[in-house]
PDB file of C-alpha atoms in Angstrom:
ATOM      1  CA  UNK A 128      -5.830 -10.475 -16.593  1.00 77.00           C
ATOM      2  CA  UNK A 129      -4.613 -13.579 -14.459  1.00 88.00           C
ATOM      3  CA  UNK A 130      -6.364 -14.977 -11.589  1.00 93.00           C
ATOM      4  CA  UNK A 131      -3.075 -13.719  -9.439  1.00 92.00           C
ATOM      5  CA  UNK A 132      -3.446 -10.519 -10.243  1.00 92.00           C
ATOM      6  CA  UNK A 133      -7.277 -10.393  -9.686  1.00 93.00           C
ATOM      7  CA  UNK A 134      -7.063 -11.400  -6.431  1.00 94.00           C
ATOM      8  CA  UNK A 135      -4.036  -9.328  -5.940  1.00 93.00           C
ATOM      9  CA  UNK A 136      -6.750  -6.371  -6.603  1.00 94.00           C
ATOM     10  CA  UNK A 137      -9.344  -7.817  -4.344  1.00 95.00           C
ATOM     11  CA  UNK A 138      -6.751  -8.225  -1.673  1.00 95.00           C
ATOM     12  CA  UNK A 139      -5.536  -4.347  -1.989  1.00 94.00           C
ATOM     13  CA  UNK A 140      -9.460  -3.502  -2.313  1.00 94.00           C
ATOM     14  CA  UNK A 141     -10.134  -5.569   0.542  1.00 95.00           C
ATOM     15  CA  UNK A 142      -7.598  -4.101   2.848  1.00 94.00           C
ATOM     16  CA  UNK A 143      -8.724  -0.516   2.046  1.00 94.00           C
ATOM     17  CA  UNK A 144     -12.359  -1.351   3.221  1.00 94.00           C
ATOM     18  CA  UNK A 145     -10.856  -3.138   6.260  1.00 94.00           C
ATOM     19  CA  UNK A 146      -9.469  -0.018   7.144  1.00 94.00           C
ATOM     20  CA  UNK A 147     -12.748   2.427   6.519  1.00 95.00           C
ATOM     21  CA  UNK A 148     -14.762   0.207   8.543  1.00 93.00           C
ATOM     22  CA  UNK A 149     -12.489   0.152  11.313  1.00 93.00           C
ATOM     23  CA  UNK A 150     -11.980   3.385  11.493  1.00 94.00           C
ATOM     24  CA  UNK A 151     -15.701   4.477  10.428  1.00 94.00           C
ATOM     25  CA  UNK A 152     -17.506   2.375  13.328  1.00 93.00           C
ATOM     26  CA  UNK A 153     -15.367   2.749  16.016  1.00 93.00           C
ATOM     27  CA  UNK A 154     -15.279   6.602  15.463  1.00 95.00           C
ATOM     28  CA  UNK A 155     -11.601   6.463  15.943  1.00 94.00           C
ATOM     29  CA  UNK A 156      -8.557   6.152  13.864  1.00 93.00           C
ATOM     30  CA  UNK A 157      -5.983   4.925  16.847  1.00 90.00           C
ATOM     31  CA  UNK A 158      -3.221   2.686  15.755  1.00 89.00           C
ATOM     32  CA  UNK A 159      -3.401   4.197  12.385  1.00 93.00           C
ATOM     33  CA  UNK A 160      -0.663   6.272  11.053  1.00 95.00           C
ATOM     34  CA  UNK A 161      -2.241   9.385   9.263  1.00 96.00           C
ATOM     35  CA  UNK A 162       1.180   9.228   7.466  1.00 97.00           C
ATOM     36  CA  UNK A 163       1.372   6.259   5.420  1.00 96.00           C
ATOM     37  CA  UNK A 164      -1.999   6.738   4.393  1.00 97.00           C
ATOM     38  CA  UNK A 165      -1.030  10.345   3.041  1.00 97.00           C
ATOM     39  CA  UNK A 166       1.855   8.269   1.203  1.00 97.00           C
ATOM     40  CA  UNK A 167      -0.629   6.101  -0.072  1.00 97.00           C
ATOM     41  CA  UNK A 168      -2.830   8.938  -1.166  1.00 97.00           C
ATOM     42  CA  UNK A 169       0.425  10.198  -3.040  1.00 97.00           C
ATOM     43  CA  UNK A 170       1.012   6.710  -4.722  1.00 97.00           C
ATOM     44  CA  UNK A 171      -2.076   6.645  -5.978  1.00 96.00           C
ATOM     45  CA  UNK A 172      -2.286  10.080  -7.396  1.00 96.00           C
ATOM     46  CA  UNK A 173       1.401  10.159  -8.925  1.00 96.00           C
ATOM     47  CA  UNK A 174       0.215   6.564 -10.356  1.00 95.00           C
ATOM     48  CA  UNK A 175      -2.866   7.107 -11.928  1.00 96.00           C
ATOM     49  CA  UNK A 176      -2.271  10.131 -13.890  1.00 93.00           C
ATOM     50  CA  UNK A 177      -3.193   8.282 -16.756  1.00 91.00           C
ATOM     51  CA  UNK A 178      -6.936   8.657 -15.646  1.00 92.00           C
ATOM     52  CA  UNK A 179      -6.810  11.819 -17.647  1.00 87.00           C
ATOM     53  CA  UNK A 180      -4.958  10.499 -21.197  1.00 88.00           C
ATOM     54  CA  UNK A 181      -5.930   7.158 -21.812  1.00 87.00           C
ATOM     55  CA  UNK A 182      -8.544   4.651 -21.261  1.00 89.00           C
ATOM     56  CA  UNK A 183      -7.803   0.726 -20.551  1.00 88.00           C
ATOM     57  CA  UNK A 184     -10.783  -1.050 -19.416  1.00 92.00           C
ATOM     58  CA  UNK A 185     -14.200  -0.299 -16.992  1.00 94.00           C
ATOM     59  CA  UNK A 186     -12.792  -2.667 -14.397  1.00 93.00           C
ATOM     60  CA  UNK A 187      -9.351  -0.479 -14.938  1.00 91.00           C
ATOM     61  CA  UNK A 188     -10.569   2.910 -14.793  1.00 95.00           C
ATOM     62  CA  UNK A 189     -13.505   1.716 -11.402  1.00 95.00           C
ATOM     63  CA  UNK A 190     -10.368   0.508  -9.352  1.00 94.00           C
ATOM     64  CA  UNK A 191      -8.301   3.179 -10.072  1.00 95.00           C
ATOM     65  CA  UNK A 192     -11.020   5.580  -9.016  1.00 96.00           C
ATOM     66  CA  UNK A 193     -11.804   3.755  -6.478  1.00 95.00           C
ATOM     67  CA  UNK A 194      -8.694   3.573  -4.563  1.00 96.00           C
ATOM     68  CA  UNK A 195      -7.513   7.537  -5.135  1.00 96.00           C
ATOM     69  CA  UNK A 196     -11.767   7.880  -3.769  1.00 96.00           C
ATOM     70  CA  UNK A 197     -10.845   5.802  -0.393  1.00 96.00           C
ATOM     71  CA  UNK A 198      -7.340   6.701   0.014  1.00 96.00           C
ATOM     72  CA  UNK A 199      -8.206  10.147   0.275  1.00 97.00           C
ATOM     73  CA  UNK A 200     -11.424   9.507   2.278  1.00 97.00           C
ATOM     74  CA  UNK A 201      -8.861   7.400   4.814  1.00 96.00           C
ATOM     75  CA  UNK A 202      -7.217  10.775   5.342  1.00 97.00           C
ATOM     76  CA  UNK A 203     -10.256  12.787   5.807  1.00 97.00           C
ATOM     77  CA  UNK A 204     -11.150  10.831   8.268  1.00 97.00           C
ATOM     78  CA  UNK A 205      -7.961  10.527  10.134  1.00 97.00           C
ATOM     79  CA  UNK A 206      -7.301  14.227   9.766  1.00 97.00           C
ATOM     80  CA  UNK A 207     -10.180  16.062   9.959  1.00 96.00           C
ATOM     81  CA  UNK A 208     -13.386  13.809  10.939  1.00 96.00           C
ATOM     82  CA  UNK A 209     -11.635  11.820  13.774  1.00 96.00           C
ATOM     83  CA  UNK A 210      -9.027  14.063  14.886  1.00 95.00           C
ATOM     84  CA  UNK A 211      -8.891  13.674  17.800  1.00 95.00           C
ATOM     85  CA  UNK A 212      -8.171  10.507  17.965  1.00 95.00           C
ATOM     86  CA  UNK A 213      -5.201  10.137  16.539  1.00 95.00           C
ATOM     87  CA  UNK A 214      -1.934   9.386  18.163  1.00 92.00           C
ATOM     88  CA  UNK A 215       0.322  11.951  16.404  1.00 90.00           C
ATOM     89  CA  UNK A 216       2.949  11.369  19.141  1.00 91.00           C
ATOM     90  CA  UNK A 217       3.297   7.899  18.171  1.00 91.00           C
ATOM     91  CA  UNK A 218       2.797   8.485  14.324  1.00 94.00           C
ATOM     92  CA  UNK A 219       6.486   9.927  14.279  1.00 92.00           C
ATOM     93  CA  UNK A 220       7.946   8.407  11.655  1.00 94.00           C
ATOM     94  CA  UNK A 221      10.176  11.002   9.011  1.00 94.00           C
ATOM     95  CA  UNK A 222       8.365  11.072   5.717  1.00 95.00           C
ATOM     96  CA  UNK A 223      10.748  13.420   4.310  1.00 95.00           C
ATOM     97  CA  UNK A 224      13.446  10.635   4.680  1.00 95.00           C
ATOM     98  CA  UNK A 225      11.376   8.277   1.777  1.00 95.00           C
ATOM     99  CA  UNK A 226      10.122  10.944  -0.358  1.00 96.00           C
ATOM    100  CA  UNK A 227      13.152  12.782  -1.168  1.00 96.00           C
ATOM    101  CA  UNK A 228      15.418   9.761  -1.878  1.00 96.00           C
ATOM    102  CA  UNK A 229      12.300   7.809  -4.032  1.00 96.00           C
ATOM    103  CA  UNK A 230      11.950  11.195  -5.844  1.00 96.00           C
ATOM    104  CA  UNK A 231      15.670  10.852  -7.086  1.00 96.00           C
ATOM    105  CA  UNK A 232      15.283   7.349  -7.268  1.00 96.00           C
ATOM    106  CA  UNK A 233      12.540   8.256  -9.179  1.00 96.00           C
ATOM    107  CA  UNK A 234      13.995  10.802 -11.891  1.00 96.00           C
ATOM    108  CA  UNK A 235      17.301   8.365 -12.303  1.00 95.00           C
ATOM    109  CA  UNK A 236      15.711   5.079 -13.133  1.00 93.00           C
ATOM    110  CA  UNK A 237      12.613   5.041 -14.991  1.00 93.00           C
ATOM    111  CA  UNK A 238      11.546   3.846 -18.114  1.00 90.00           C
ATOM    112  CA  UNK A 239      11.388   7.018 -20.050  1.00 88.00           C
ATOM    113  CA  UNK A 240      12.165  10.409 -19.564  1.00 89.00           C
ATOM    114  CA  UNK A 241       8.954  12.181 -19.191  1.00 92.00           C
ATOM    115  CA  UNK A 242       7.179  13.714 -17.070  1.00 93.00           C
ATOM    116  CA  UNK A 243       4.292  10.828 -16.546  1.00 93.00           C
ATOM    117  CA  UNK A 244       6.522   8.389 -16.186  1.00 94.00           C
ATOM    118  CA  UNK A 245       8.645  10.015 -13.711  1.00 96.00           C
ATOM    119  CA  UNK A 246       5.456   9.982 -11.487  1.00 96.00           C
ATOM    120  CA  UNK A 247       4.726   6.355 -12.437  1.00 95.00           C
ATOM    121  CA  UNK A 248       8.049   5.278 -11.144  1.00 96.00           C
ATOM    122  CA  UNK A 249       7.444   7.553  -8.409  1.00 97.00           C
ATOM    123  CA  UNK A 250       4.440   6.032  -7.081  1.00 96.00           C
ATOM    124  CA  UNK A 251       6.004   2.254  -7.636  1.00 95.00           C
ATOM    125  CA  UNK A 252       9.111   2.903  -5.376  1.00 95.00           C
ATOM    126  CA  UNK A 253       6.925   5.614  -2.490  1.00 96.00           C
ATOM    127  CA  UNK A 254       4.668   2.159  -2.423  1.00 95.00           C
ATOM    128  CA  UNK A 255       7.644  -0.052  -1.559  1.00 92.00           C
ATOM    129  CA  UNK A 256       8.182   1.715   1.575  1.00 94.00           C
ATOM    130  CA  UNK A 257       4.646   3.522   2.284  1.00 95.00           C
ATOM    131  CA  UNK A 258       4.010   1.376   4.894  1.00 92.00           C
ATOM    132  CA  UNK A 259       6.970   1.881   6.763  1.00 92.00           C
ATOM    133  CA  UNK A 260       4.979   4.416   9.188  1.00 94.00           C
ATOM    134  CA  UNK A 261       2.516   2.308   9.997  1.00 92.00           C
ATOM    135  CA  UNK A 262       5.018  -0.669  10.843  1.00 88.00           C
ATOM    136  CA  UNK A 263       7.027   2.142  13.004  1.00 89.00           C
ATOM    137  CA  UNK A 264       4.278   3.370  15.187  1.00 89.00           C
ATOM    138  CA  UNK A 265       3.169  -0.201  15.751  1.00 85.00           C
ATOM    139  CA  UNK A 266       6.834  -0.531  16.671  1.00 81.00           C
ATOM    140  CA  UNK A 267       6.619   2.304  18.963  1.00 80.00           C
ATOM    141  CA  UNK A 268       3.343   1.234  20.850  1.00 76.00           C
ATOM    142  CA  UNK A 269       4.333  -2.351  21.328  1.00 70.00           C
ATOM    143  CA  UNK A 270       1.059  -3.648  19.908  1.00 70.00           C
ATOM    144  CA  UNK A 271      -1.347  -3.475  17.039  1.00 71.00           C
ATOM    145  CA  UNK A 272      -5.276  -3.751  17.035  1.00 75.00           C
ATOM    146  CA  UNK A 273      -6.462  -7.486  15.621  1.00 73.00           C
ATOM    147  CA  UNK A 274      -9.000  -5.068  12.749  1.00 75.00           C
ATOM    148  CA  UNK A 275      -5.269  -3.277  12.053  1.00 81.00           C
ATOM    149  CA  UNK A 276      -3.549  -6.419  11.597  1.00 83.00           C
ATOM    150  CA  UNK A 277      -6.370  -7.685   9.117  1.00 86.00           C
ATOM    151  CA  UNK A 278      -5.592  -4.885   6.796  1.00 89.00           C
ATOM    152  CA  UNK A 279      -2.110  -5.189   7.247  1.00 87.00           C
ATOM    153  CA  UNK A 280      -2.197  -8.723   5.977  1.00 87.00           C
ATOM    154  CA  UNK A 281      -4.546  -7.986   3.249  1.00 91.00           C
ATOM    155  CA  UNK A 282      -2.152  -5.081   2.287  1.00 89.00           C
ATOM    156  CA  UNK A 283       1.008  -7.770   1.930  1.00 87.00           C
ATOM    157  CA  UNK A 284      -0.851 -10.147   0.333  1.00 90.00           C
ATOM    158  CA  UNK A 285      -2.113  -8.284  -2.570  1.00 92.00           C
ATOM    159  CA  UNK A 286       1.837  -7.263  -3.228  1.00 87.00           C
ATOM    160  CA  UNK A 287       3.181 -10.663  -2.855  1.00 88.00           C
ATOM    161  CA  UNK A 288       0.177 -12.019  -5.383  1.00 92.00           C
ATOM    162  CA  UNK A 289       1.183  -9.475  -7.649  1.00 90.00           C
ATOM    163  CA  UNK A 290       4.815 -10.415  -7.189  1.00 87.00           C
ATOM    164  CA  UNK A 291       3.442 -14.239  -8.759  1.00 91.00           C
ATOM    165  CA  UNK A 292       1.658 -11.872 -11.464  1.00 91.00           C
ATOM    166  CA  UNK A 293       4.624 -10.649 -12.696  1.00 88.00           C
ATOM    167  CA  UNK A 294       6.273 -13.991 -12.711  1.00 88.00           C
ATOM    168  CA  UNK A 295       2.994 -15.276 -14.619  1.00 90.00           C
ATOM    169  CA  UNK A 296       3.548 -12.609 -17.288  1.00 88.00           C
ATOM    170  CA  UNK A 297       7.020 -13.213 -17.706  1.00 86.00           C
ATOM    171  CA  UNK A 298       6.457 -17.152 -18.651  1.00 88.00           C
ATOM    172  CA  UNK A 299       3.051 -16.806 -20.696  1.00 87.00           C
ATOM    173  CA  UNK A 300       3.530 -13.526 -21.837  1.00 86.00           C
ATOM    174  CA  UNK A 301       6.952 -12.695 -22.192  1.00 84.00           C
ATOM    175  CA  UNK A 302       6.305  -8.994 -20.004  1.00 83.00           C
ATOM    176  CA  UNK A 303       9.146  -7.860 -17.862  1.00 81.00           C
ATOM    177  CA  UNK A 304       9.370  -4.867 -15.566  1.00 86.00           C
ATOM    178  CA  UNK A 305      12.296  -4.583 -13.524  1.00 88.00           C
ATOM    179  CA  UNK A 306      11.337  -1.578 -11.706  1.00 90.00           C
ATOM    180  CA  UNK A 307       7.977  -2.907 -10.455  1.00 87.00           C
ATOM    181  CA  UNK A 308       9.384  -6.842  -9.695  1.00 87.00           C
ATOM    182  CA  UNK A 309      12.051  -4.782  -7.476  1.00 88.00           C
ATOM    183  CA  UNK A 310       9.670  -2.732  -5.793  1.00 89.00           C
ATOM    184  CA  UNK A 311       7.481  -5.119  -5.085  1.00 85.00           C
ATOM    185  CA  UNK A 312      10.361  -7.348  -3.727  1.00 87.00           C
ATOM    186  CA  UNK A 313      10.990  -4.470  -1.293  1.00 88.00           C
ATOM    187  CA  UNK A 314       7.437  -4.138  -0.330  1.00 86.00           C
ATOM    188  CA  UNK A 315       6.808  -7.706   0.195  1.00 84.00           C
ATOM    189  CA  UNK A 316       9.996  -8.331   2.510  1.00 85.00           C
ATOM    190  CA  UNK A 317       8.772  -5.452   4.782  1.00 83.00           C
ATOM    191  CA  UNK A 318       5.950  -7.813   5.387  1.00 81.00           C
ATOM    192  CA  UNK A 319       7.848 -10.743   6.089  1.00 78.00           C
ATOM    193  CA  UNK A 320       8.301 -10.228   9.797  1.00 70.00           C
ATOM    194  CA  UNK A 321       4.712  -9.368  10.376  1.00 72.00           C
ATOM    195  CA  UNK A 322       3.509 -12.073   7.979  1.00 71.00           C
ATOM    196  CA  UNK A 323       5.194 -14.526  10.610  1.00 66.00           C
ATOM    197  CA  UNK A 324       3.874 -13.053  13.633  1.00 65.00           C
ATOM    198  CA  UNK A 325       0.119 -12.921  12.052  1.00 68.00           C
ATOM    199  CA  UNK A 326       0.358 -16.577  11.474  1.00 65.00           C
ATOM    200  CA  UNK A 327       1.804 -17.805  14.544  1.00 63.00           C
ATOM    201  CA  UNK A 328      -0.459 -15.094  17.164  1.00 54.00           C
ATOM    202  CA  UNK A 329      -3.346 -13.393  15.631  1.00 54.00           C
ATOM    203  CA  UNK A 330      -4.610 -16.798  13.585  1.00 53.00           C
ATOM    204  CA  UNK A 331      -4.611 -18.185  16.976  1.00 54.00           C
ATOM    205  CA  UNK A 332      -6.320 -15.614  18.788  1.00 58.00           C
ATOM    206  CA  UNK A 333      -3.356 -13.925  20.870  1.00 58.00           C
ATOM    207  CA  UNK A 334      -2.367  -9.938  20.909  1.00 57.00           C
ATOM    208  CA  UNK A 335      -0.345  -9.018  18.321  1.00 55.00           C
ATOM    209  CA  UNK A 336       2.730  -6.889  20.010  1.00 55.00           C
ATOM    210  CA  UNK A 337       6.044  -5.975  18.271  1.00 54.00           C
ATOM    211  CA  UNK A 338       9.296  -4.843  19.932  1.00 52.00           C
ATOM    212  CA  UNK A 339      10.065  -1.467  20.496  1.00 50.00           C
TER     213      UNK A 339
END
C-alpha cells in the first residue's frame, strides 16, 4: 500500500466520523441528505461483497467493515433516531435518475461478466455521483453548516488522493483500471467547485453559501 492511498483511507475514514459526530452531538441531522448517505450505504454493500469469499489483509477486511458499520449507522440515525430533524423537503434530489442509468452502466462495462463484478462496477460508478444529493440540497438551501463542509472536504480529498494512487500504481506497478481512474475523475470534478469555495470562505472563517 502507498502512502497516497493510506491517507486516501484516513481521509474517507475521517469524513465518515466527521459526519457521526456532527450529527450524534447536536442531536440533529439538518443539512444532511438522508439520500446520499443511503447511496453510500449501497456503494459500500454492492462493493464489499467480497467480505464473504475472500480474505486480503486485517487492515482490509477492519475498513471495509468499518465503513458498511458507519454508513449504515449514518442512516439510522438520519432516519429513524433523529427524524425529525431532517429536512426531507430540501433533500429532493431524484435517486432513481443515478441508479438506473449506473445499473446499465454497470452491466455494459465491467471487467467480467459475473455477478460480483457487476456489483463492483456498480458501487465504483453509484460513488461517482453519490454525492450529488448532498451538493443539491446545499444548492437548494443556499448554505451549508462549517461541521458539513469539513466532511465534505474530507470526502473529496480521499477521492482525489486515490486518483494520485492510481497514477502511483500505474508507474511503479504497472496496475491500470480504467473504470475506477474514470470514476474517480467524475467524483473528484464534482468537488471542484466546492473545493474552491472551501478554500477561499470557510479556511477564512466566512459562511459557506452556494447558489440556488
Amino acid at each position: 500500500m502507498n502512502i497516497f492511498r493510506l491517507f486516501g483511507d484516513l481521509s474517507h475514514l475521517a469524513a465518515i466520523i466527521i459526519l457521526l459526530l456532527k450529527i450524534w452531538k447536536s442531536r440533529s441531522c439538518a443539512g444532511i441528505s438522508g439520500k446520499s448517505q443511503i447511496l453510500f450505504a449501497i456503494v459500500f454493500t454492492t462493493r464489499y461483497l467480497d467480505l464473504l469469499t475472500s480474505f486480503i489483509s486485517l487492515y482490509n477486511t477492519s475498513m471495509k467493515m468499518i465503513y458498511i458499520g458507519c454508513s449504515y449507522a449514518t442512516v439510522y440515525l438520519i432516519y429513524a433516531k433523529f427524524r425529525a430533524t431532517y429536512d426531507g423537503n430540501h433533500d429532493s434530489f431524484r435517486v432513481e435518475f443515478l441508479i438506473v442509468p449506473v445499473g446499465g452502466l454497470a452491466v455494459l462495462i465491467n471487467h467480467d461478466f459475473s455477478l460480483l463484478e457487476i456489483l463492483w462496477t456498480f458501487s465504483i460508478y453509484l460513488e461517482s455521483v453519490a454525492i450529488l444529493p448532498q451538493l443539491f440540497m446545499i444548492s437548494k438551501t443556499g448554505e451549508a453548516e462549517t461541521i458539513t463542509t469539513h466532511y465534505l472536504f474530507c470526502q473529496g480529498l480521499y477521492r482525489a488522493l486515490y486518483l494520485i494512487n492510481w497514477i502511483w500504481r500505474f508507474y511503479f506497478e504497472g496496475f491500470f483500471d480504467m473504470i475506477a481512474i474514470v470514476a474517480g475523475v467524475v467524483q473528484t470534478i464534482l468537488y471542484c467547485d466546492f473545493f474552491y469555495l472551501y478554500v477561499t470562505k470557510v479556511l477564512k472563517g466566512k459562511k459557506l453559501s452556494l447558489p440556488a
